[in-house]
mmCIF file of C-alpha atoms and ligand atoms in Angstrom:
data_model
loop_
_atom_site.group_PDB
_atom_site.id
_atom_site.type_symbol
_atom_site.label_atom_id
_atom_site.label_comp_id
_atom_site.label_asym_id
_atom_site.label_seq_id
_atom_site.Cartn_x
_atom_site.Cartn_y
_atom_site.Cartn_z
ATOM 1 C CA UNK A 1 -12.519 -3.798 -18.375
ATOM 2 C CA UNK A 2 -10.723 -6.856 -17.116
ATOM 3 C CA UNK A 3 -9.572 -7.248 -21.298
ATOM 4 C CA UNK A 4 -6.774 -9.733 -21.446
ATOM 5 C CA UNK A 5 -6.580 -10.254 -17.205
ATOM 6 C CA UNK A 6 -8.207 -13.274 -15.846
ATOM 7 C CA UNK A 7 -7.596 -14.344 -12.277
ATOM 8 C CA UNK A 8 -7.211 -17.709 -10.094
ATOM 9 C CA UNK A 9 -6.655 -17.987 -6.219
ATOM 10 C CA UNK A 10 -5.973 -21.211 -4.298
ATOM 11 C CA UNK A 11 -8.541 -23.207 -1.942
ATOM 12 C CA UNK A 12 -6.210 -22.290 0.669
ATOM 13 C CA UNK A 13 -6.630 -18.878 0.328
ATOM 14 C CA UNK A 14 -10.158 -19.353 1.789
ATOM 15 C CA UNK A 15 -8.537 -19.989 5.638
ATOM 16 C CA UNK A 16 -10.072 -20.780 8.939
ATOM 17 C CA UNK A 17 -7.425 -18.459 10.687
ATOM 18 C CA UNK A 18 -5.154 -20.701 12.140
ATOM 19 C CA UNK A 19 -2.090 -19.598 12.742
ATOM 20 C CA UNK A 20 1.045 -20.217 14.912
ATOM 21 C CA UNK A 21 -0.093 -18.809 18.566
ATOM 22 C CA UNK A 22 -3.910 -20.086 18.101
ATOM 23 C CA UNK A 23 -6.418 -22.493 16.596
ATOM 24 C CA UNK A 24 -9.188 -21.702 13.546
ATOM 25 C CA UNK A 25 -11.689 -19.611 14.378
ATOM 26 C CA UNK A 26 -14.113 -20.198 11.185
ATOM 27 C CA UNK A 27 -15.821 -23.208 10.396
ATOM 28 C CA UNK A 28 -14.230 -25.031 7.459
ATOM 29 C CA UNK A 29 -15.815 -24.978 4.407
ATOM 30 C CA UNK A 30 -15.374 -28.158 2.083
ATOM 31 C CA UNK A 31 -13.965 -28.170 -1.275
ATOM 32 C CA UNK A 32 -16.824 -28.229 -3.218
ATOM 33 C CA UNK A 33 -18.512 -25.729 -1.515
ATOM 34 C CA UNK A 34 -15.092 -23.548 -2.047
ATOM 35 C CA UNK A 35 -15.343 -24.722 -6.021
ATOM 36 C CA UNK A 36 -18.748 -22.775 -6.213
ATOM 37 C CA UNK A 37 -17.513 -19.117 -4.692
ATOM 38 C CA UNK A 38 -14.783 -18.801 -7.413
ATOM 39 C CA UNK A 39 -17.426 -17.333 -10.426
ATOM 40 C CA UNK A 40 -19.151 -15.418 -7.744
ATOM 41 C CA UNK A 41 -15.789 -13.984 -6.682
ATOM 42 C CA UNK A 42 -14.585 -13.209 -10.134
ATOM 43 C CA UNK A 43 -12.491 -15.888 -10.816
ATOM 44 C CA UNK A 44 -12.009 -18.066 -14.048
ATOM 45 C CA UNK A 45 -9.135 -20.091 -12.830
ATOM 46 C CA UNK A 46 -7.461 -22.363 -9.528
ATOM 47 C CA UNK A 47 -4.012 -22.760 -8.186
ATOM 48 C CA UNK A 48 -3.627 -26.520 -6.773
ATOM 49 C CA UNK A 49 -1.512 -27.968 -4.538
ATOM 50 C CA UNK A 50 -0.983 -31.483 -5.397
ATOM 51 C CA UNK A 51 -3.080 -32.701 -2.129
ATOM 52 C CA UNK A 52 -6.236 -30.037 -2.881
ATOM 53 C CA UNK A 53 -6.568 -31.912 -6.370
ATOM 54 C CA UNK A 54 -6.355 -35.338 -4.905
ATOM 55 C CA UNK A 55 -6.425 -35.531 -0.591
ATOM 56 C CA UNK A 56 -4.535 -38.463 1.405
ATOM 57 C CA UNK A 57 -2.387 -38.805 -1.814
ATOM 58 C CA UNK A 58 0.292 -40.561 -0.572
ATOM 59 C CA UNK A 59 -1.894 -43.592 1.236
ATOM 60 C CA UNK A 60 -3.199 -44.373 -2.852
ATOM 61 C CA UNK A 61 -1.315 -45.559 -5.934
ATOM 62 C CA UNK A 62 0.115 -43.501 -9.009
ATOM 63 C CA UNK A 63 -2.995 -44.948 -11.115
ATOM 64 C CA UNK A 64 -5.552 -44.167 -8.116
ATOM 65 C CA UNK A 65 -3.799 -40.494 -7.880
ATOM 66 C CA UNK A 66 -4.548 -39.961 -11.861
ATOM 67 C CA UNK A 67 -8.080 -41.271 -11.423
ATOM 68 C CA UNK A 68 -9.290 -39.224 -8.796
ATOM 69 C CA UNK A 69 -7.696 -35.844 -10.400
ATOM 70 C CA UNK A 70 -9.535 -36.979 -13.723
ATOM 71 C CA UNK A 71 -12.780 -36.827 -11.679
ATOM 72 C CA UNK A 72 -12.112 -33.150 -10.228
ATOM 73 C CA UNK A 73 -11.069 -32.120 -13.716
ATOM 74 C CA UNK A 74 -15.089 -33.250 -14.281
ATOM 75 C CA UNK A 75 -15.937 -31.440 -11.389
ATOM 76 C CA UNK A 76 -13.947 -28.057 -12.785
ATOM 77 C CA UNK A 77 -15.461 -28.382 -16.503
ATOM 78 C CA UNK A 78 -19.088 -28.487 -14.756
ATOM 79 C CA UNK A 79 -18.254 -24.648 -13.195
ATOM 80 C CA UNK A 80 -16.180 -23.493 -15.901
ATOM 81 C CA UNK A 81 -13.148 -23.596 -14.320
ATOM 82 C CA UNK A 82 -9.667 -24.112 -15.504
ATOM 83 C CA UNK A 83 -6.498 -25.873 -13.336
ATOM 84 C CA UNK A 84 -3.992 -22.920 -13.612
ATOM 85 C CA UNK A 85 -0.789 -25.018 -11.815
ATOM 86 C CA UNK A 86 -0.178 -27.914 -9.769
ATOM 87 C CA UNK A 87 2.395 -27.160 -6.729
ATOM 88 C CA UNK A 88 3.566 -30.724 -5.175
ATOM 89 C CA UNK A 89 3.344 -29.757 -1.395
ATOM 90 C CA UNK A 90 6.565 -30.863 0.023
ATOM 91 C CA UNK A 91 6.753 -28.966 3.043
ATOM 92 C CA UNK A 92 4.129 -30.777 5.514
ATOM 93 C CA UNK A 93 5.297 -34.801 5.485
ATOM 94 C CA UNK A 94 7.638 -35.769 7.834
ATOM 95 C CA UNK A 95 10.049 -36.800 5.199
ATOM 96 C CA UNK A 96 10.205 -33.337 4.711
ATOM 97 C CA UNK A 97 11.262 -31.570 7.826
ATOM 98 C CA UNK A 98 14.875 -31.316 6.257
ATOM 99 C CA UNK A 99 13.933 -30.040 3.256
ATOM 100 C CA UNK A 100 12.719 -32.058 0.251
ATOM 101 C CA UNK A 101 14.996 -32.129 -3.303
ATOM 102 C CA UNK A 102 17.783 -30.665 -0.792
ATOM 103 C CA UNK A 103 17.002 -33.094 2.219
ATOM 104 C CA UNK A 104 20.139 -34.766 3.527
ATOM 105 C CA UNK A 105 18.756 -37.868 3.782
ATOM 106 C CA UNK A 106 18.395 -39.641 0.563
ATOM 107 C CA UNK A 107 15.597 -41.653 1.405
ATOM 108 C CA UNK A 108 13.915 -38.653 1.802
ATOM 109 C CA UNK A 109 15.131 -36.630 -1.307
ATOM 110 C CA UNK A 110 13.971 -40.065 -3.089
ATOM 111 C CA UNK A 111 10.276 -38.966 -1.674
ATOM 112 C CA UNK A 112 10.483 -35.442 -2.647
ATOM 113 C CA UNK A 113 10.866 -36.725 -6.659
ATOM 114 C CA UNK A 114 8.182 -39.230 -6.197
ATOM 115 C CA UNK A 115 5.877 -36.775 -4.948
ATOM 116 C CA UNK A 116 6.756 -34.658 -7.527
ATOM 117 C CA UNK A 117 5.986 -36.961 -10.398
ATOM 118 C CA UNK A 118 2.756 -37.687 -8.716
ATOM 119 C CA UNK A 119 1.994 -33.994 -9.103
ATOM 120 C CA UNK A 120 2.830 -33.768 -12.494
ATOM 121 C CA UNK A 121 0.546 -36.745 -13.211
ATOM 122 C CA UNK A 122 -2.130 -34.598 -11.556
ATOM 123 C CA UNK A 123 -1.192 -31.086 -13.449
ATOM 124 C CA UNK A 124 -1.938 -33.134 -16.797
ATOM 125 C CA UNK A 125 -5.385 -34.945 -15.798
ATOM 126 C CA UNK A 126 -6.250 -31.412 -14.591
ATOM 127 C CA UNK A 127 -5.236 -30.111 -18.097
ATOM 128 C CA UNK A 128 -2.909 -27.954 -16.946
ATOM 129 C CA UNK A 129 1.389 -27.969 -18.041
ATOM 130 C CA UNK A 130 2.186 -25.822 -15.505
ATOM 131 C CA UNK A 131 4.068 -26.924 -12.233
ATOM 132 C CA UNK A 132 4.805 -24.863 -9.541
ATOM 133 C CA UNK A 133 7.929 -25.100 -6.981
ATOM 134 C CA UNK A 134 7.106 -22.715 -3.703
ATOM 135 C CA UNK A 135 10.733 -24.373 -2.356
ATOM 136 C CA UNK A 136 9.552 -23.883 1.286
ATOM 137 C CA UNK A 137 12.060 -26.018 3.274
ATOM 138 C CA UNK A 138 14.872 -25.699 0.824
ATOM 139 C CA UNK A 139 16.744 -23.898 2.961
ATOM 140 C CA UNK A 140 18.625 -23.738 6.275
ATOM 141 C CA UNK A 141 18.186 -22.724 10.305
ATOM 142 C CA UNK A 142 21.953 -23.111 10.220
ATOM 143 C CA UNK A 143 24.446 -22.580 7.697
ATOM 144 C CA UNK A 144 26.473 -25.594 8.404
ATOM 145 C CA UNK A 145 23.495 -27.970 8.269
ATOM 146 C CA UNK A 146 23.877 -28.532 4.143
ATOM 147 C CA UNK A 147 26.418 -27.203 1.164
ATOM 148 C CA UNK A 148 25.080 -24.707 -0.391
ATOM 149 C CA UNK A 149 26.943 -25.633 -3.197
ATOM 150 C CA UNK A 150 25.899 -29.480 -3.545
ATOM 151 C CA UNK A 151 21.846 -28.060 -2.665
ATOM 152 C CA UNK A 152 21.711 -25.714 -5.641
ATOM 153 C CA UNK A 153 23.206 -29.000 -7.546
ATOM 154 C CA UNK A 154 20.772 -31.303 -5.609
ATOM 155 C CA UNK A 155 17.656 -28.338 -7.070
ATOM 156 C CA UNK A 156 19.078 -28.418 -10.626
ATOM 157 C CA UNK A 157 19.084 -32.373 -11.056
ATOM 158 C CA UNK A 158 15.680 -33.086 -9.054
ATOM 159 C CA UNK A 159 14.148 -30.416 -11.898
ATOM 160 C CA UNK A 160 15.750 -31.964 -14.133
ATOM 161 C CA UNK A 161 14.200 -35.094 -13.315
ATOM 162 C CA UNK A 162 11.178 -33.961 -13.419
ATOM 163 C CA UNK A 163 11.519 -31.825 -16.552
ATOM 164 C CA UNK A 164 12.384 -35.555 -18.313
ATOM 165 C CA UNK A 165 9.468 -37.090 -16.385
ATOM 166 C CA UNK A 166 7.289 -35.344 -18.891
ATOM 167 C CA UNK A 167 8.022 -33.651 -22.347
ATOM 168 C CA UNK A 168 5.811 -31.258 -21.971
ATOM 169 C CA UNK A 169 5.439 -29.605 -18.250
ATOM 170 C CA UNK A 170 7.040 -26.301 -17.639
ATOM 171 C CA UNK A 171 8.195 -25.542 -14.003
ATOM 172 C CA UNK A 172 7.378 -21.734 -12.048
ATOM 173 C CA UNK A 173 9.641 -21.601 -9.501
ATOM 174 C CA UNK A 174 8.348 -19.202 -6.694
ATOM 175 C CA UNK A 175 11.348 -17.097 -4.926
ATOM 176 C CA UNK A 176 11.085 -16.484 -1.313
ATOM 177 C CA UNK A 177 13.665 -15.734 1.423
ATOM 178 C CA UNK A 178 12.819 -16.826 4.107
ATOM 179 C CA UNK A 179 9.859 -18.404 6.219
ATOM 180 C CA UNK A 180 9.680 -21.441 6.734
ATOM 181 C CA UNK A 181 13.617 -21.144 6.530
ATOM 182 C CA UNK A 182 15.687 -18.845 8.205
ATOM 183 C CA UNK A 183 17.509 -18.510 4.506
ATOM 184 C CA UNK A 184 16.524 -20.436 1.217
ATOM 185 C CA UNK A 185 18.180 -21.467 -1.537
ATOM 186 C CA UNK A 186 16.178 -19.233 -4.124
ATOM 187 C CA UNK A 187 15.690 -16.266 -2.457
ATOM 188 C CA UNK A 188 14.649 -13.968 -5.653
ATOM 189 C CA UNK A 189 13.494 -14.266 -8.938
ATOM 190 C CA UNK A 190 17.352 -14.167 -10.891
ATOM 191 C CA UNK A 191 17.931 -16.866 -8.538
ATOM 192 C CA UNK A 192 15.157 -18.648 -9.739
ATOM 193 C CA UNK A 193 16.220 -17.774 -13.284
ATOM 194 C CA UNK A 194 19.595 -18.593 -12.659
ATOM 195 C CA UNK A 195 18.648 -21.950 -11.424
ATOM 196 C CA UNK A 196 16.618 -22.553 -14.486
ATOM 197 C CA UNK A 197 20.196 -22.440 -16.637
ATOM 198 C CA UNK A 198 21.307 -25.203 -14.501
ATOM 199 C CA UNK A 199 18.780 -27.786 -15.490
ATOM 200 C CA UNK A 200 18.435 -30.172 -18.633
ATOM 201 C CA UNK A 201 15.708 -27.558 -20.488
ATOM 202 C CA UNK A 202 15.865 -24.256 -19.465
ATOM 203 C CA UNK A 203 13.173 -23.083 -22.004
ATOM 204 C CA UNK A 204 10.566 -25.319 -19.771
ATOM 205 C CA UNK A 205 11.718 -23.302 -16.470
ATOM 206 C CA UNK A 206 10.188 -20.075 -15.347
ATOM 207 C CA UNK A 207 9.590 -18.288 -12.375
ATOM 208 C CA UNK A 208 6.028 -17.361 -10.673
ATOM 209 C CA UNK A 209 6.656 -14.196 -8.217
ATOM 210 C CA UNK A 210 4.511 -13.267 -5.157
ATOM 211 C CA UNK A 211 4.507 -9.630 -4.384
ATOM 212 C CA UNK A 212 5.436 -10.350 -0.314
ATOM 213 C CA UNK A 213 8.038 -12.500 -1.436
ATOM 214 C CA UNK A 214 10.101 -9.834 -3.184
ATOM 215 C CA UNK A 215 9.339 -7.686 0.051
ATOM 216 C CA UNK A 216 10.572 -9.928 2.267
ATOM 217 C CA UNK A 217 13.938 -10.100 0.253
ATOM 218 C CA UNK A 218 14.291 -6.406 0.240
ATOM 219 C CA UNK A 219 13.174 -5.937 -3.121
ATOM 220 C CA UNK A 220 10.283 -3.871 -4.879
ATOM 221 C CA UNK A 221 8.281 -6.647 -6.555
ATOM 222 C CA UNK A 222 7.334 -4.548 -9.983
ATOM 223 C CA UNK A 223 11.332 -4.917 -10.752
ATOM 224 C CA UNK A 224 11.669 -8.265 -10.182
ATOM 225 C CA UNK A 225 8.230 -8.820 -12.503
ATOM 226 C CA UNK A 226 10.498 -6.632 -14.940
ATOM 227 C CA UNK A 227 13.412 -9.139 -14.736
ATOM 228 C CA UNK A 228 11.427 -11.771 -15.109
ATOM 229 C CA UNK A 229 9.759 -10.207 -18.297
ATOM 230 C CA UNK A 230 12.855 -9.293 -19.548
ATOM 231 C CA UNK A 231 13.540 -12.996 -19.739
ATOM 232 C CA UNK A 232 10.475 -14.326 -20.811
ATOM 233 C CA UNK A 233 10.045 -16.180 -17.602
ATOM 234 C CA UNK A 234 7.539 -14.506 -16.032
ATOM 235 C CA UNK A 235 4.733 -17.575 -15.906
ATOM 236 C CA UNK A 236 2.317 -16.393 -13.149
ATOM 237 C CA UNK A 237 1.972 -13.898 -10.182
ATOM 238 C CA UNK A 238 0.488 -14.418 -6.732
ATOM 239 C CA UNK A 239 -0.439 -11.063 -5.760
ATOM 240 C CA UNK A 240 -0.845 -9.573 -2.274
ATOM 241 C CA UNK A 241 0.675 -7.182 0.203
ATOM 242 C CA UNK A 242 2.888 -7.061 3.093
ATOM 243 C CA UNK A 243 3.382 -4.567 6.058
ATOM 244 C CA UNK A 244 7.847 -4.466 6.287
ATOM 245 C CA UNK A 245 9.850 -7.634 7.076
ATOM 246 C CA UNK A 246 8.074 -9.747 9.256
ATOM 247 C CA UNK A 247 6.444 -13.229 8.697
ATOM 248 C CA UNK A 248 4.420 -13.415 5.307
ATOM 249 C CA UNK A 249 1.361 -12.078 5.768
ATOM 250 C CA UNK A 250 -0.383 -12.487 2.478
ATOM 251 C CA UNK A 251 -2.566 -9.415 3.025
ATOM 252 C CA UNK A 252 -4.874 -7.876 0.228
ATOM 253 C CA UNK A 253 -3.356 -6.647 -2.635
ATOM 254 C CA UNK A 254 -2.773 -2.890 -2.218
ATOM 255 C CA UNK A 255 -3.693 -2.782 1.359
ATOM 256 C CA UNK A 256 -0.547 -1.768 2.467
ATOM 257 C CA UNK A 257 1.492 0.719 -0.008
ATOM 258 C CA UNK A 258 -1.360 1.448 -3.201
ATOM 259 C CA UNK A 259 1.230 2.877 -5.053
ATOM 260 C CA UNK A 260 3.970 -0.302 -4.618
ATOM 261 C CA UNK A 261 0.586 -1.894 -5.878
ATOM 262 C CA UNK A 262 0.074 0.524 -8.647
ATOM 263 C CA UNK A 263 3.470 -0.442 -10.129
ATOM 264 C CA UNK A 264 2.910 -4.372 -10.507
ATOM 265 C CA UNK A 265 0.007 -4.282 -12.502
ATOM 266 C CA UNK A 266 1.765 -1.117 -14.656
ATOM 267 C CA UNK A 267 4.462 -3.308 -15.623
ATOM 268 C CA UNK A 268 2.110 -6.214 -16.268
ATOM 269 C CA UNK A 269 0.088 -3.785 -18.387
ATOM 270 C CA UNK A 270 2.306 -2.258 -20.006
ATOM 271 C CA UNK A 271 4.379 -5.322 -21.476
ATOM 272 C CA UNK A 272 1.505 -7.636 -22.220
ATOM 273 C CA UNK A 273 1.416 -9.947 -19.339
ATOM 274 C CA UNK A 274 -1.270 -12.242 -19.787
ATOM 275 C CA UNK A 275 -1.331 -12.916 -24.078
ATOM 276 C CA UNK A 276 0.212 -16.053 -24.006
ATOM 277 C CA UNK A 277 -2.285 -16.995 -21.585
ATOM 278 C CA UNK A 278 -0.535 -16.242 -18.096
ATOM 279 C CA UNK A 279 -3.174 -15.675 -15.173
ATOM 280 C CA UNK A 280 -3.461 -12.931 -12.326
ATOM 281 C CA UNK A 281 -3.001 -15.342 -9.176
ATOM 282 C CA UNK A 282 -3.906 -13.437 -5.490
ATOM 283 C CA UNK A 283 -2.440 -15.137 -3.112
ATOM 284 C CA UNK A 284 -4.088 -14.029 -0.192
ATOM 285 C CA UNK A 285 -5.270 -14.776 3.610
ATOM 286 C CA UNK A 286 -8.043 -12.742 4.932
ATOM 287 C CA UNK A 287 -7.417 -11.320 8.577
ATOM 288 C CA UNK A 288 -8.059 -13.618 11.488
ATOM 289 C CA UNK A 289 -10.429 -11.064 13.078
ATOM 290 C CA UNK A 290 -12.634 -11.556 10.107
ATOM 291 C CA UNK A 291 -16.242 -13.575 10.914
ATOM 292 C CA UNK A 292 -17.446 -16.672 8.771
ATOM 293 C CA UNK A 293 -19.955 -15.181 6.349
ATOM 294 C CA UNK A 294 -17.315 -12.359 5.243
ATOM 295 C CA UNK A 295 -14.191 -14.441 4.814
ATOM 296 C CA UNK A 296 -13.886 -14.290 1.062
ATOM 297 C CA UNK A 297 -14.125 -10.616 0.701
ATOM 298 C CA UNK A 298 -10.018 -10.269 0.617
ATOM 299 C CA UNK A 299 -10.338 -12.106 -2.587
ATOM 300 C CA UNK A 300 -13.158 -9.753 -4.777
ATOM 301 C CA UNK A 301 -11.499 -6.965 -2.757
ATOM 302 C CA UNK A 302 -7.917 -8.019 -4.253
ATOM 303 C CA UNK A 303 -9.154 -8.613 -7.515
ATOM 304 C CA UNK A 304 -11.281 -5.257 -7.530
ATOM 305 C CA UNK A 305 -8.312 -3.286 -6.580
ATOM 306 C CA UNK A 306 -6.297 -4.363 -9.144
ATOM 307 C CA UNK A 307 -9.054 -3.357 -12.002
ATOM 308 C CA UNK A 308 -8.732 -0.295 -10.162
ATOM 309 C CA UNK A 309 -5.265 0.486 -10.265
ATOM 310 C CA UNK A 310 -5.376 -0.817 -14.188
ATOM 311 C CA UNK A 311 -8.318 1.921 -15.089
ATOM 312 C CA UNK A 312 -5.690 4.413 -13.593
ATOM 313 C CA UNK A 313 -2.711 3.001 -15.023
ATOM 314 C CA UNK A 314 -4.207 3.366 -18.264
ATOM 315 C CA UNK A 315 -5.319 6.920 -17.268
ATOM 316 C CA UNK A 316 -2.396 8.520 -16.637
ATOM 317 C CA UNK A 317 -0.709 10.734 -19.328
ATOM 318 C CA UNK A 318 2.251 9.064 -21.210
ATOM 319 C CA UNK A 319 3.456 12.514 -22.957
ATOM 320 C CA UNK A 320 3.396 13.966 -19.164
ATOM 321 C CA UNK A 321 5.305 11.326 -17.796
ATOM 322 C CA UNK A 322 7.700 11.012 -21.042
ATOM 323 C CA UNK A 323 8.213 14.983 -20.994
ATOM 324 C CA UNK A 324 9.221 14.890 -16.969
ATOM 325 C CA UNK A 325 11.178 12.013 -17.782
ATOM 326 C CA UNK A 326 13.033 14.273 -20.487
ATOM 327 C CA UNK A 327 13.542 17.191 -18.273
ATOM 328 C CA UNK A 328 14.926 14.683 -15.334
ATOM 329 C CA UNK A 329 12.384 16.631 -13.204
ATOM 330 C CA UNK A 330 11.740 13.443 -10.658
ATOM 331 C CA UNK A 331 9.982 15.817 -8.334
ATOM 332 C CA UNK A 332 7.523 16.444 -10.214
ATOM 333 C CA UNK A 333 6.579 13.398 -11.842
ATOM 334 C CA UNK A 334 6.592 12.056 -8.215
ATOM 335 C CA UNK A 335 4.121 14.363 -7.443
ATOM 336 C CA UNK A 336 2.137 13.728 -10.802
ATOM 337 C CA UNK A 337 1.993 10.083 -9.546
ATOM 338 C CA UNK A 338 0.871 10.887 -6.397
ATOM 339 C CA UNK A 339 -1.986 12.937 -7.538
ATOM 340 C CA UNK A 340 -3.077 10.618 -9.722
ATOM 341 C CA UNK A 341 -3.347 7.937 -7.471
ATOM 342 C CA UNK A 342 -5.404 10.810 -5.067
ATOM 343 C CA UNK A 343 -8.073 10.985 -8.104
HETATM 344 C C1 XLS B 401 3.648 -19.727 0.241
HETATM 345 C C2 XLS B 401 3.372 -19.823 -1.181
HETATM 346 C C3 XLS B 401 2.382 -20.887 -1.595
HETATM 347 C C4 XLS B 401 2.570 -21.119 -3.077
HETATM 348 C C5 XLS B 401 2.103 -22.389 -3.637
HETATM 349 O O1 XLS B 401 4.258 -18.785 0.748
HETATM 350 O O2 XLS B 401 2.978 -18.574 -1.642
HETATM 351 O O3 XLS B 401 1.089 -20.480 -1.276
HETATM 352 O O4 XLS B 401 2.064 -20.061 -3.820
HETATM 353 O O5 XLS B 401 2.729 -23.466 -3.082
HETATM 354 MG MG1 MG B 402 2.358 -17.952 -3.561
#
């Protein structure tokens, strides 16, 4: 049923609860423990940030970095599990309070690159081309803190470096507004795109979108994963939900508007994501209410939801929709959409 869909999360998305007003309240699990739920959960495939792959990264050397990730690509081959990205964390050092590539201190922008490379080195011991910018401090609190002008330069030439690092990574770049920011740099995915144009390969640049991200900026996510298709750029999707504009929640995907849902994986469907090998990424948190030993049902739940929605996407009637379409009779094909997704 799945047919061309196969799905990755992150470790993180298995989460003790933490979260700004209180401490965990499950018991953490360690990696290799995490490693063995993903087949059980229905997943083929992990997202990495640099320091999953290869912990304390920045107390060991470039060649130390490598060898460890070489080990954990071991590690993945034994479950029969593929490395879909690499995202260089750049958000949690102190060098990066300011920001990283857009930091105003170049001793610290200097970092951001380094860490970078060291990520990429990681991506291709893992086996993986694919590098993934979440640009969580490129941003502001307030406006007259950078240039906007001289940060979107500062994005364009640290890509760049990296994009000449290696011939052969590609970059995601992953939109949001806001959060850790008050306002980011790359807000949405033609921003993202945009920036892409900017560097020294655009072909190697793409976007990644997260369905609370476009909600956050206003936006319905399935037309921004339209853009993106439109320009070939759409590279992977991190899936979830979120309840109006407040701070990301990462909920399960559908949980909060099934039919908002319905319409990312209809455009996915419909236009082939997936055949040149793209994954279905959740990116989701369970609820901090949620007990130890039922922590990980957000992810099967996400990932069941979407086969869901795809068995119903695939359901509904083409010549009904195309014929309401024709007549410009919106009411009704509303109303066919609803009662579809009543079924
Ligand atoms: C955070 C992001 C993060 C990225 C990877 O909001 O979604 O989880 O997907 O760095
Ligand atoms: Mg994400």
């Amino acid at each position: 049923m799945a047919g061309k869909f196969k799905f990755t999360f992150g470790p993180w998305n298995i989460h003790q609860g933490a979260d700004p007003f209180g401490p965990a309240v499950r018991k953490d699990i360690e990696f290799g423990k995490k490693i063995k739920m993903y087949k059980k959960l229905g997943f083929d495939g992990v997202q990495f940030h640099d320091d999953d792959a290869v912990p304390d990264m920045n107390s060991l050397t470039a060649e130390q970095v490598i060898a460890k990730a070489k080990k954990l690509k071991k590690v993945l081959d034994g479950e029969g599990l593929t490395a879909e990205f690499v995202a260089p964390r750049l958000w949690e050092d102190a060098r990066t309070i300011d920001g990283g590539y857009t930091n105003n201190d170049p001793k610290c922008r200097k970092y951001a690159i380094e860490r970078s490379k060291r990520a990429i080195d990681i991506a291709d011991a893992l086996g993986t081309n694919l590098i993934v910018l979440w640009l969580a401090r490129e941003g502001t609190y307030i406006r007259e803190s950078k240039d906007s002008k001289v940060a979107v330069d500062r994005l364009a030439s640290a890509i760049s470096t990296m994009l000449d690092y290696h011939p052969n990574i590609r970059i995601a770049i992953e939109a949001k507004p806001n959060e850790p920011m008050d306002h980011t740099y790359i807000p949405t995915i033609g921003h993202a795109i945009g920036l892409g144009l900017l560097t020294s390969d655009a072909s190697r640049v793409g976007c990644v979108i997260e369905s609370a991200h476009a909600i956050l900026a206003g936006l319905d996510p399935s037309d921004e994963m339209g853009y993106a298709l439109a320009h070939k750029k759409l590279w992977s999707v991190h899936l979830n939900d979120q309840n109006g504009l407040k701070f990301d929640q990462d909920k399960s995907f559908g949980s909060v508007d099934l039919r908002r849902a319905f319409n990312q994986v209809r455009i996915l469907d419909k236009h082939d994501y997936g055949k040149d090998g793209q994954w279905v990424g959740l990116d989701v948190k369970t609820m901090r209410t949620q007990k130890d030993d039922v922590a990980a049902k957000h992810l099967s739940n996400s990932r069941e939801i979407f086969l869901k929605l795809l068995k119903l996407s695939r359901s509904l009637s083409e010549t009904k929709v195309e014929s309401l379409i024709a007549q410009r009779d919106y009411e009704e094909l509303d109303l066919l959409i609803m009662k579809h997704l009543l079924r």
